[in-house]
Structures are given as structure tokens and as C-alpha cells.
């Protein structure tokens, strides 16, 4: 382990938010969370657009942009049941990934995406704190999964599939800096 301090900080963030996501996802499965709840949440977001505020005679800045409102109306609401399944399954998978340190940065990326979706829909709650935590996990890259399952297979995975070490994917499937060149060299020699 090359960065023990980063690894421990990432571990603490992973456990804290991983438990939060896992607990929320399991709770949604147990409570029968479905399209009706997603529709209610999204309609609450639509009530925070500029048009909705003007129609209600309220002044102030809207919390939901017109672009996001269009997505809510034309993509998310018509597919509310699919969205509900994606949310609760995503929360469970993200929680497990973070707690176990398995595909850690990939889990943090999807958690970040989910948090921004909630923020764009007009809900603040604990999402800003989570965004900061997940940005740190992404920033720490390979150190984030060093204390976890990633430590045992990420290098082998990137060696077997060298395209994972290129472009944007290298951020979602990080390997320790010393191993990147050996993976690239071995992949180039194999080709």
C-alpha cells in the first residue's frame, strides 16, 4: 500500500456512506418502494421550476432548471417504475461496493451521479456532504480500494483488459502508479 493515509481516509468515507446507501436501498426493497414514490418525488421537483413558481405566484429563484424539468417530464416520469428499481438496486450495489472496496471508484462515481440527480431535482438533504466524500474517493483513486477487495483483483483486471487503463475508464478502474507502466508494457508486448 503506497498511500496508507489516503487509504484509511477513503476507508472511513466508504464505510460511512456505504452503510448509508446499503441501509437506504434495503429499506426501499422492504417498504415496497416503487414508481408511485418516484413519481411523487419527481413531481415535487417539478413544483420547484420557474414556471411552477410563477403559476403559484411565488417569487424567487427556482431550484430545478428547465432542462432538468424536461428530463423529468419526458424521461423519468414515464419510466417511474424502472427508475424506482434502478434507485433501490443502485443504492444496494453502491453500498456493497463501498463497504467491501469492490469496484470502489466505480461505486463512488455512480453514487456521485445519484447524488447530483437528487440535487438537480431540488433536494438538498445530506447530498452535498456525500458529493464531497465521493469526490475524495475518486481523487484518491487506487488508494481508495487499497483496503478492500480491489487490492486483490484490480491490477489483474486492468492487465487482462488494457482498454480499462485508457481515457476516462482509467479513473474508474485505477491501479497503483507503479503498476500502470508494468500493465501497459505487458499489454503492449502481448500485442
mmCIF file of C-alpha atoms in Angstrom:
data_model
loop_
_atom_site.group_PDB
_atom_site.id
_atom_site.type_symbol
_atom_site.label_atom_id
_atom_site.label_comp_id
_atom_site.label_asym_id
_atom_site.label_seq_id
_atom_site.Cartn_x
_atom_site.Cartn_y
_atom_site.Cartn_z
ATOM 1 C CA UNK A 1 0.000 0.000 0.000
ATOM 2 C CA UNK A 2 1.650 3.188 -1.225
ATOM 3 C CA UNK A 3 -0.664 5.777 0.400
ATOM 4 C CA UNK A 4 -1.781 4.484 3.795
ATOM 5 C CA UNK A 5 -3.215 7.830 4.975
ATOM 6 C CA UNK A 6 -5.328 8.257 1.843
ATOM 7 C CA UNK A 7 -6.396 4.623 2.092
ATOM 8 C CA UNK A 8 -7.570 4.994 5.685
ATOM 9 C CA UNK A 9 -9.405 8.262 4.981
ATOM 10 C CA UNK A 10 -11.089 6.654 1.973
ATOM 11 C CA UNK A 11 -11.972 3.600 4.071
ATOM 12 C CA UNK A 12 -13.715 5.749 6.668
ATOM 13 C CA UNK A 13 -15.638 7.640 3.971
ATOM 14 C CA UNK A 14 -16.501 4.367 2.221
ATOM 15 C CA UNK A 15 -17.821 2.708 5.382
ATOM 16 C CA UNK A 16 -19.844 5.727 6.447
ATOM 17 C CA UNK A 17 -21.538 6.392 3.105
ATOM 18 C CA UNK A 18 -21.570 2.720 2.117
ATOM 19 C CA UNK A 19 -23.648 1.879 5.171
ATOM 20 C CA UNK A 20 -25.942 4.821 4.407
ATOM 21 C CA UNK A 21 -26.520 3.651 0.821
ATOM 22 C CA UNK A 22 -26.901 -0.034 1.714
ATOM 23 C CA UNK A 23 -29.359 0.736 4.508
ATOM 24 C CA UNK A 24 -31.399 3.058 2.274
ATOM 25 C CA UNK A 25 -31.506 0.533 -0.573
ATOM 26 C CA UNK A 26 -32.532 -2.388 1.609
ATOM 27 C CA UNK A 27 -35.162 -0.174 3.249
ATOM 28 C CA UNK A 28 -36.603 0.674 -0.152
ATOM 29 C CA UNK A 29 -36.822 -3.015 -1.090
ATOM 30 C CA UNK A 30 -38.522 -3.839 2.210
ATOM 31 C CA UNK A 31 -41.003 -0.961 2.041
ATOM 32 C CA UNK A 32 -42.160 -1.683 -1.495
ATOM 33 C CA UNK A 33 -40.635 1.485 -2.938
ATOM 34 C CA UNK A 34 -41.900 1.828 -6.497
ATOM 35 C CA UNK A 35 -42.970 4.083 -9.323
ATOM 36 C CA UNK A 36 -45.583 5.886 -7.229
ATOM 37 C CA UNK A 37 -42.959 7.132 -4.768
ATOM 38 C CA UNK A 38 -40.596 8.118 -7.572
ATOM 39 C CA UNK A 39 -43.415 9.999 -9.314
ATOM 40 C CA UNK A 40 -44.217 11.876 -6.111
ATOM 41 C CA UNK A 41 -40.582 12.842 -5.620
ATOM 42 C CA UNK A 42 -40.205 13.978 -9.235
ATOM 43 C CA UNK A 43 -43.456 15.971 -9.164
ATOM 44 C CA UNK A 44 -42.104 17.716 -6.074
ATOM 45 C CA UNK A 45 -39.087 18.675 -8.168
ATOM 46 C CA UNK A 46 -41.336 19.977 -10.955
ATOM 47 C CA UNK A 47 -43.057 22.215 -8.405
ATOM 48 C CA UNK A 48 -39.705 23.993 -7.954
ATOM 49 C CA UNK A 49 -39.303 25.124 -11.591
ATOM 50 C CA UNK A 50 -39.589 28.745 -12.729
ATOM 51 C CA UNK A 51 -42.925 28.066 -14.468
ATOM 52 C CA UNK A 52 -44.420 26.350 -11.414
ATOM 53 C CA UNK A 53 -43.288 29.121 -9.088
ATOM 54 C CA UNK A 54 -44.720 31.780 -11.417
ATOM 55 C CA UNK A 55 -48.026 29.899 -11.694
ATOM 56 C CA UNK A 56 -48.211 29.755 -7.901
ATOM 57 C CA UNK A 57 -47.494 33.494 -7.667
ATOM 58 C CA UNK A 58 -44.220 32.937 -5.840
ATOM 59 C CA UNK A 59 -41.063 34.909 -6.445
ATOM 60 C CA UNK A 60 -37.508 33.758 -6.109
ATOM 61 C CA UNK A 61 -35.085 31.562 -7.905
ATOM 62 C CA UNK A 62 -36.204 28.106 -8.981
ATOM 63 C CA UNK A 63 -34.382 25.072 -7.573
ATOM 64 C CA UNK A 64 -34.933 22.967 -10.702
ATOM 65 C CA UNK A 65 -33.793 24.067 -14.153
ATOM 66 C CA UNK A 66 -35.949 23.885 -17.266
ATOM 67 C CA UNK A 67 -33.607 21.314 -18.811
ATOM 68 C CA UNK A 68 -33.888 19.005 -15.820
ATOM 69 C CA UNK A 69 -37.650 19.555 -15.739
ATOM 70 C CA UNK A 70 -37.816 18.436 -19.374
ATOM 71 C CA UNK A 71 -35.920 15.253 -18.466
ATOM 72 C CA UNK A 72 -38.265 14.655 -15.534
ATOM 73 C CA UNK A 73 -41.343 15.075 -17.731
ATOM 74 C CA UNK A 74 -40.159 13.174 -20.802
ATOM 75 C CA UNK A 75 -37.765 10.530 -19.476
ATOM 76 C CA UNK A 76 -38.045 9.917 -15.743
ATOM 77 C CA UNK A 77 -41.801 10.176 -15.059
ATOM 78 C CA UNK A 78 -42.854 7.913 -17.959
ATOM 79 C CA UNK A 79 -40.365 5.333 -16.657
ATOM 80 C CA UNK A 80 -41.005 5.764 -12.929
ATOM 81 C CA UNK A 81 -41.173 2.022 -12.212
ATOM 82 C CA UNK A 82 -37.819 1.439 -13.939
ATOM 83 C CA UNK A 83 -36.351 4.432 -12.108
ATOM 84 C CA UNK A 84 -37.532 3.014 -8.764
ATOM 85 C CA UNK A 85 -35.848 -0.307 -9.489
ATOM 86 C CA UNK A 86 -32.667 1.489 -10.596
ATOM 87 C CA UNK A 87 -32.595 3.631 -7.445
ATOM 88 C CA UNK A 88 -33.052 0.850 -4.899
ATOM 89 C CA UNK A 89 -30.803 -1.632 -6.731
ATOM 90 C CA UNK A 90 -28.207 1.072 -7.297
ATOM 91 C CA UNK A 91 -28.207 2.020 -3.625
ATOM 92 C CA UNK A 92 -27.636 -1.584 -2.563
ATOM 93 C CA UNK A 93 -24.861 -2.176 -5.122
ATOM 94 C CA UNK A 94 -23.170 1.139 -4.331
ATOM 95 C CA UNK A 95 -23.355 0.401 -0.606
ATOM 96 C CA UNK A 96 -21.844 -3.069 -1.046
ATOM 97 C CA UNK A 97 -19.159 -1.765 -3.407
ATOM 98 C CA UNK A 98 -18.117 0.945 -0.969
ATOM 99 C CA UNK A 99 -18.161 -1.240 2.138
ATOM 100 C CA UNK A 100 -16.279 -4.123 0.519
ATOM 101 C CA UNK A 101 -13.965 -1.886 -1.501
ATOM 102 C CA UNK A 102 -15.031 -3.695 -4.659
ATOM 103 C CA UNK A 103 -15.051 -1.521 -7.795
ATOM 104 C CA UNK A 104 -14.656 1.313 -5.297
ATOM 105 C CA UNK A 105 -14.204 4.248 -7.655
ATOM 106 C CA UNK A 106 -16.939 2.947 -9.967
ATOM 107 C CA UNK A 107 -19.304 2.774 -6.978
ATOM 108 C CA UNK A 108 -18.281 6.303 -5.943
ATOM 109 C CA UNK A 109 -18.902 7.561 -9.499
ATOM 110 C CA UNK A 110 -22.431 6.131 -9.567
ATOM 111 C CA UNK A 111 -23.085 7.407 -6.031
ATOM 112 C CA UNK A 112 -21.961 10.852 -7.172
ATOM 113 C CA UNK A 113 -24.277 10.616 -10.182
ATOM 114 C CA UNK A 114 -27.183 9.642 -7.944
ATOM 115 C CA UNK A 115 -26.465 12.488 -5.514
ATOM 116 C CA UNK A 116 -26.348 15.036 -8.331
ATOM 117 C CA UNK A 117 -29.650 13.685 -9.648
ATOM 118 C CA UNK A 118 -31.235 14.338 -6.255
ATOM 119 C CA UNK A 119 -29.663 17.806 -6.085
ATOM 120 C CA UNK A 120 -30.859 18.686 -9.588
ATOM 121 C CA UNK A 121 -34.349 17.581 -8.570
ATOM 122 C CA UNK A 122 -34.399 20.179 -5.801
ATOM 123 C CA UNK A 123 -33.485 18.048 -2.773
ATOM 124 C CA UNK A 124 -30.528 19.119 -0.668
ATOM 125 C CA UNK A 125 -30.546 16.924 2.484
ATOM 126 C CA UNK A 126 -27.141 15.259 3.010
ATOM 127 C CA UNK A 127 -26.299 15.178 -0.697
ATOM 128 C CA UNK A 128 -23.669 17.994 -0.666
ATOM 129 C CA UNK A 129 -21.669 16.226 2.069
ATOM 130 C CA UNK A 130 -21.868 12.992 0.111
ATOM 131 C CA UNK A 131 -20.692 14.730 -3.062
ATOM 132 C CA UNK A 132 -17.587 15.956 -1.223
ATOM 133 C CA UNK A 133 -16.941 12.483 0.195
ATOM 134 C CA UNK A 134 -17.318 10.750 -3.164
ATOM 135 C CA UNK A 135 -15.113 13.336 -4.881
ATOM 136 C CA UNK A 136 -12.409 12.490 -2.323
ATOM 137 C CA UNK A 137 -12.803 8.766 -3.004
ATOM 138 C CA UNK A 138 -12.449 9.440 -6.734
ATOM 139 C CA UNK A 139 -9.496 11.754 -6.139
ATOM 140 C CA UNK A 140 -7.685 9.146 -4.034
ATOM 141 C CA UNK A 141 -8.182 6.676 -6.932
ATOM 142 C CA UNK A 142 -6.286 3.417 -6.332
ATOM 143 C CA UNK A 143 -5.711 4.263 -2.672
ATOM 144 C CA UNK A 144 -9.487 4.198 -2.149
ATOM 145 C CA UNK A 145 -9.657 0.476 -2.843
ATOM 146 C CA UNK A 146 -6.302 -0.468 -1.333
ATOM 147 C CA UNK A 147 -8.018 -1.621 1.856
ATOM 148 C CA UNK A 148 -10.614 -3.773 0.197
ATOM 149 C CA UNK A 149 -11.332 -6.326 -2.499
ATOM 150 C CA UNK A 150 -9.932 -4.062 -5.247
ATOM 151 C CA UNK A 151 -6.455 -4.660 -3.877
ATOM 152 C CA UNK A 152 -6.625 -8.308 -4.938
ATOM 153 C CA UNK A 153 -8.060 -8.100 -8.442
ATOM 154 C CA UNK A 154 -7.980 -4.590 -9.950
ATOM 155 C CA UNK A 155 -4.413 -4.940 -11.277
ATOM 156 C CA UNK A 156 -5.258 -8.307 -12.866
ATOM 157 C CA UNK A 157 -8.478 -6.917 -14.355
ATOM 158 C CA UNK A 158 -6.707 -3.948 -15.967
ATOM 159 C CA UNK A 159 -3.935 -6.239 -17.239
ATOM 160 C CA UNK A 160 -6.463 -8.590 -18.821
ATOM 161 C CA UNK A 161 -8.490 -5.712 -20.321
ATOM 162 C CA UNK A 162 -5.954 -2.958 -21.156
ATOM 163 C CA UNK A 163 -8.650 -0.611 -22.545
ATOM 164 C CA UNK A 164 -9.657 -0.042 -18.904
ATOM 165 C CA UNK A 165 -6.415 1.898 -18.396
ATOM 166 C CA UNK A 166 -7.182 4.412 -21.143
ATOM 167 C CA UNK A 167 -9.178 7.628 -21.246
ATOM 168 C CA UNK A 168 -11.944 8.164 -18.736
ATOM 169 C CA UNK A 169 -12.045 4.482 -17.762
ATOM 170 C CA UNK A 170 -8.624 4.709 -16.085
ATOM 171 C CA UNK A 171 -10.287 6.866 -13.413
ATOM 172 C CA UNK A 172 -12.994 4.271 -12.754
ATOM 173 C CA UNK A 173 -10.587 1.309 -12.753
ATOM 174 C CA UNK A 174 -7.440 2.745 -11.134
ATOM 175 C CA UNK A 175 -4.278 0.831 -10.361
ATOM 176 C CA UNK A 176 -1.353 1.974 -8.278
ATOM 177 C CA UNK A 177 1.039 4.250 -10.159
ATOM 178 C CA UNK A 178 3.895 1.732 -10.127
ATOM 179 C CA UNK A 179 1.687 -0.937 -11.688
ATOM 180 C CA UNK A 180 0.308 1.171 -14.541
ATOM 181 C CA UNK A 181 3.510 1.110 -16.550
ATOM 182 C CA UNK A 182 4.060 -2.608 -15.998
ATOM 183 C CA UNK A 183 0.481 -3.299 -17.139
ATOM 184 C CA UNK A 184 0.848 -1.111 -20.187
ATOM 185 C CA UNK A 185 4.203 -2.646 -21.090
ATOM 186 C CA UNK A 186 2.935 -6.197 -20.671
ATOM 187 C CA UNK A 187 -0.189 -5.371 -22.711
ATOM 188 C CA UNK A 188 1.903 -3.796 -25.470
ATOM 189 C CA UNK A 189 4.300 -6.751 -25.511
ATOM 190 C CA UNK A 190 1.378 -9.192 -25.729
ATOM 191 C CA UNK A 191 0.008 -7.321 -28.764
#
